Amino acid sequence: MKRLILLVIPAFIYAESLKSLLDYATQNSDLVVSKTLTQKAKASEVDSKESSYYPTIDAGAFYKNTDERSYYTPGEIYSGYAKTSFDIYDGGKKSALLSQSKSEYKASSFDLDAQKKSLSLQIVQDFFNIKSLQASLDARDEAKKSLGEQLTRMQRFYVAKVATKDDVDRLQAEYDTNIYSMESIKFNIISLQKALELKVGRDIQSYDDSKFKEFVKHDLELTDNVKSLVAKKDALSDGAESIDSAYYPQLKIEDTYSVYEYGNTDLTHPDGVDNQNVVLVSLNIRLFDKGTISKTKEAILINSQALNTQATYAKKEQEMRYNLALSAIETSYIKIKSAKSALVAASSAFKTISKKYDSGIVDNVVYLDALSSQTEAKALYETSLNDLEIAYAAYYYYAGKNIEEFLQ
């Protein structure tokens, strides 16, 4: 409840702007941090594949002790060696794997941006939904005051025997029902705020009156989700090429320099050479594997086609949601106009009926209906304003834009 009390304190005291929440979340949210680490891992993989073009150098040593010695073989051999290797031709495997890693890195970058934009949209939705709930709570709090005053007044009339028990009971029931609704709204606010704090990654005390700039229509750009699918499809295609390289000749050169020392030697088991340099050039080509490589490549290419189909569907879905978001904005304009008109009429009607009720011209049924209409009209008007902001956010998101760039 302490947190809820903070919500109703005027926004300028502890208020946080929506933009500041988005800026913090897109840097510190656990979801964003996870995608950032994945991107860093993919960057390291690219560096690893680029390094594979360089020769390798290895060093080692061994000790060999033979109890039953063959003729001309020393009993003990000590050796240390250094070996350098270089792939002269690998059938294009390294270049295909490097291209695959670059595509995977590109996909991880798009995934990171997609996570940030998706998170921003969710935060905007929660932000304005909380404000709508708060507006509904405020409207019912005003109704509570009016109901409380009339209930006290009616109880006095009942004591003075100028009002009936059912007059009091009807007001009491409406008062208690309003309290029940307020408590339900308070819980919904707390629940939504906790969800918002989880997304942002820190506690939030209160909210300011953030809004979007004046609406400007934008052309649709592919979302990062779609771009990621395309990059992943390209990565699979490159992976298929790296597997296909097994059918090409593999040419490799190695140069090994070794030094030796010996022990447990005699005339029939003399020392060997002190040092030795061996150059080895090897050529290998796959002649038969009963289609193992080709079937593996085929499976990868089928998965690539599946991703391409997903990307096609995602493009269609984005275009559909882009158009729906634009329609939602246009509809919101109409809803705001209607809600404002309803609020003016409901407020005027309640003011008139309230005076008549105080004068005993109308009964409490008419009064309660007028009060309910005004309460709902106030909440509906504020909600329509917040729904417009949510519609703006959805439009910019499906247009492929950064939402925070359009906040005031």
PDB file of N, CA and C in Angstrom, residues 142 339-357 362 366-367 369-378:
ATOM      1  N   GLU A 142     -13.326  10.582  -6.371  1.00  0.00           N
ATOM      2  CA  GLU A 142     -14.234  11.732  -6.352  1.00  0.00           C
ATOM      3  C   GLU A 142     -15.668  11.281  -6.091  1.00  0.00           C
ATOM      4  N   ALA A 339     -15.514  10.791 -26.224  1.00  0.00           N
ATOM      5  CA  ALA A 339     -15.366  10.705 -24.775  1.00  0.00           C
ATOM      6  C   ALA A 339     -15.396  12.087 -24.128  1.00  0.00           C
ATOM      7  N   LYS A 340     -14.811  13.068 -24.800  1.00  0.00           N
ATOM      8  CA  LYS A 340     -14.819  14.434 -24.267  1.00  0.00           C
ATOM      9  C   LYS A 340     -16.234  14.997 -24.257  1.00  0.00           C
ATOM     10  N   SER A 341     -16.959  14.746 -25.334  1.00  0.00           N
ATOM     11  CA  SER A 341     -18.341  15.203 -25.407  1.00  0.00           C
ATOM     12  C   SER A 341     -19.190  14.543 -24.332  1.00  0.00           C
ATOM     13  N   ALA A 342     -18.964  13.240 -24.127  1.00  0.00           N
ATOM     14  CA  ALA A 342     -19.708  12.502 -23.102  1.00  0.00           C
ATOM     15  C   ALA A 342     -19.395  13.036 -21.714  1.00  0.00           C
ATOM     16  N   LEU A 343     -18.124  13.388 -21.478  1.00  0.00           N
ATOM     17  CA  LEU A 343     -17.727  13.912 -20.171  1.00  0.00           C
ATOM     18  C   LEU A 343     -18.386  15.253 -19.896  1.00  0.00           C
ATOM     19  N   VAL A 344     -18.409  16.122 -20.903  1.00  0.00           N
ATOM     20  CA  VAL A 344     -19.046  17.435 -20.728  1.00  0.00           C
ATOM     21  C   VAL A 344     -20.523  17.261 -20.403  1.00  0.00           C
ATOM     22  N   ALA A 345     -21.188  16.379 -21.167  1.00  0.00           N
ATOM     23  CA  ALA A 345     -22.621  16.159 -20.956  1.00  0.00           C
ATOM     24  C   ALA A 345     -22.883  15.522 -19.601  1.00  0.00           C
ATOM     25  N   ALA A 346     -22.074  14.517 -19.231  1.00  0.00           N
ATOM     26  CA  ALA A 346     -22.275  13.815 -17.957  1.00  0.00           C
ATOM     27  C   ALA A 346     -22.025  14.740 -16.771  1.00  0.00           C
ATOM     28  N   SER A 347     -20.991  15.585 -16.879  1.00  0.00           N
ATOM     29  CA  SER A 347     -20.679  16.524 -15.788  1.00  0.00           C
ATOM     30  C   SER A 347     -21.786  17.551 -15.626  1.00  0.00           C
ATOM     31  N   SER A 348     -22.298  18.036 -16.754  1.00  0.00           N
ATOM     32  CA  SER A 348     -23.387  19.009 -16.709  1.00  0.00           C
ATOM     33  C   SER A 348     -24.651  18.381 -16.125  1.00  0.00           C
ATOM     34  N   ALA A 349     -24.936  17.152 -16.561  1.00  0.00           N
ATOM     35  CA  ALA A 349     -26.130  16.465 -16.064  1.00  0.00           C
ATOM     36  C   ALA A 349     -26.028  16.192 -14.572  1.00  0.00           C
ATOM     37  N   PHE A 350     -24.860  15.767 -14.128  1.00  0.00           N
ATOM     38  CA  PHE A 350     -24.700  15.475 -12.703  1.00  0.00           C
ATOM     39  C   PHE A 350     -24.828  16.742 -11.863  1.00  0.00           C
ATOM     40  N   LYS A 351     -24.291  17.836 -12.351  1.00  0.00           N
ATOM     41  CA  LYS A 351     -24.390  19.091 -11.609  1.00  0.00           C
ATOM     42  C   LYS A 351     -25.852  19.501 -11.427  1.00  0.00           C
ATOM     43  N   THR A 352     -26.632  19.365 -12.498  1.00  0.00           N
ATOM     44  CA  THR A 352     -28.054  19.728 -12.437  1.00  0.00           C
ATOM     45  C   THR A 352     -28.836  18.773 -11.548  1.00  0.00           C
ATOM     46  N   ILE A 353     -28.617  17.476 -11.746  1.00  0.00           N
ATOM     47  CA  ILE A 353     -29.346  16.466 -10.978  1.00  0.00           C
ATOM     48  C   ILE A 353     -28.960  16.509  -9.501  1.00  0.00           C
ATOM     49  N   SER A 354     -27.703  16.825  -9.230  1.00  0.00           N
ATOM     50  CA  SER A 354     -27.254  16.909  -7.840  1.00  0.00           C
ATOM     51  C   SER A 354     -28.018  18.007  -7.095  1.00  0.00           C
ATOM     52  N   LYS A 355     -28.222  19.147  -7.765  1.00  0.00           N
ATOM     53  CA  LYS A 355     -28.994  20.232  -7.148  1.00  0.00           C
ATOM     54  C   LYS A 355     -30.445  19.817  -6.925  1.00  0.00           C
ATOM     55  N   LYS A 356     -31.021  19.137  -7.918  1.00  0.00           N
ATOM     56  CA  LYS A 356     -32.400  18.664  -7.793  1.00  0.00           C
ATOM     57  C   LYS A 356     -32.529  17.625  -6.687  1.00  0.00           C
ATOM     58  N   TYR A 357     -31.504  16.779  -6.567  1.00  0.00           N
ATOM     59  CA  TYR A 357     -31.527  15.755  -5.532  1.00  0.00           C
ATOM     60  C   TYR A 357     -31.465  16.391  -4.148  1.00  0.00           C
ATOM     61  N   VAL A 362     -35.631  14.942  -7.339  1.00  0.00           N
ATOM     62  CA  VAL A 362     -35.411  13.613  -7.925  1.00  0.00           C
ATOM     63  C   VAL A 362     -34.979  12.662  -6.816  1.00  0.00           C
ATOM     64  N   VAL A 366     -31.992   8.313  -9.613  1.00  0.00           N
ATOM     65  CA  VAL A 366     -31.568   9.243 -10.656  1.00  0.00           C
ATOM     66  C   VAL A 366     -30.209   9.835 -10.310  1.00  0.00           C
ATOM     67  N   TYR A 367     -30.034  10.169  -9.043  1.00  0.00           N
ATOM     68  CA  TYR A 367     -28.769  10.758  -8.600  1.00  0.00           C
ATOM     69  C   TYR A 367     -27.610   9.780  -8.820  1.00  0.00           C
ATOM     70  N   ASP A 369     -27.416   7.228 -10.834  1.00  0.00           N
ATOM     71  CA  ASP A 369     -27.167   7.023 -12.266  1.00  0.00           C
ATOM     72  C   ASP A 369     -26.337   8.165 -12.840  1.00  0.00           C
ATOM     73  N   ALA A 370     -26.657   9.370 -12.451  1.00  0.00           N
ATOM     74  CA  ALA A 370     -25.911  10.533 -12.943  1.00  0.00           C
ATOM     75  C   ALA A 370     -24.474  10.517 -12.435  1.00  0.00           C
ATOM     76  N   LEU A 371     -24.309  10.143 -11.167  1.00  0.00           N
ATOM     77  CA  LEU A 371     -22.964  10.078 -10.594  1.00  0.00           C
ATOM     78  C   LEU A 371     -22.139   8.993 -11.279  1.00  0.00           C
ATOM     79  N   SER A 372     -22.747   7.848 -11.515  1.00  0.00           N
ATOM     80  CA  SER A 372     -22.060   6.755 -12.191  1.00  0.00           C
ATOM     81  C   SER A 372     -21.650   7.151 -13.604  1.00  0.00           C
ATOM     82  N   SER A 373     -22.529   7.839 -14.304  1.00  0.00           N
ATOM     83  CA  SER A 373     -22.226   8.279 -15.666  1.00  0.00           C
ATOM     84  C   SER A 373     -21.053   9.245 -15.682  1.00  0.00           C
ATOM     85  N   GLN A 374     -21.016  10.161 -14.721  1.00  0.00           N
ATOM     86  CA  GLN A 374     -19.916  11.117 -14.661  1.00  0.00           C
ATOM     87  C   GLN A 374     -18.602  10.413 -14.333  1.00  0.00           C
ATOM     88  N   THR A 375     -18.656   9.479 -13.390  1.00  0.00           N
ATOM     89  CA  THR A 375     -17.446   8.743 -13.002  1.00  0.00           C
ATOM     90  C   THR A 375     -16.870   7.975 -14.187  1.00  0.00           C
ATOM     91  N   GLU A 376     -17.742   7.262 -14.893  1.00  0.00           N
ATOM     92  CA  GLU A 376     -17.295   6.484 -16.038  1.00  0.00           C
ATOM     93  C   GLU A 376     -16.809   7.379 -17.159  1.00  0.00           C
ATOM     94  N   ALA A 377     -17.448   8.515 -17.355  1.00  0.00           N
ATOM     95  CA  ALA A 377     -17.060   9.436 -18.423  1.00  0.00           C
ATOM     96  C   ALA A 377     -15.668  10.012 -18.171  1.00  0.00           C
ATOM     97  N   LYS A 378     -15.387  10.351 -16.904  1.00  0.00           N
ATOM     98  CA  LYS A 378     -14.056  10.870 -16.566  1.00  0.00           C
ATOM     99  C   LYS A 378     -12.978   9.834 -16.842  1.00  0.00           C
TER     100      LYS A 378
END
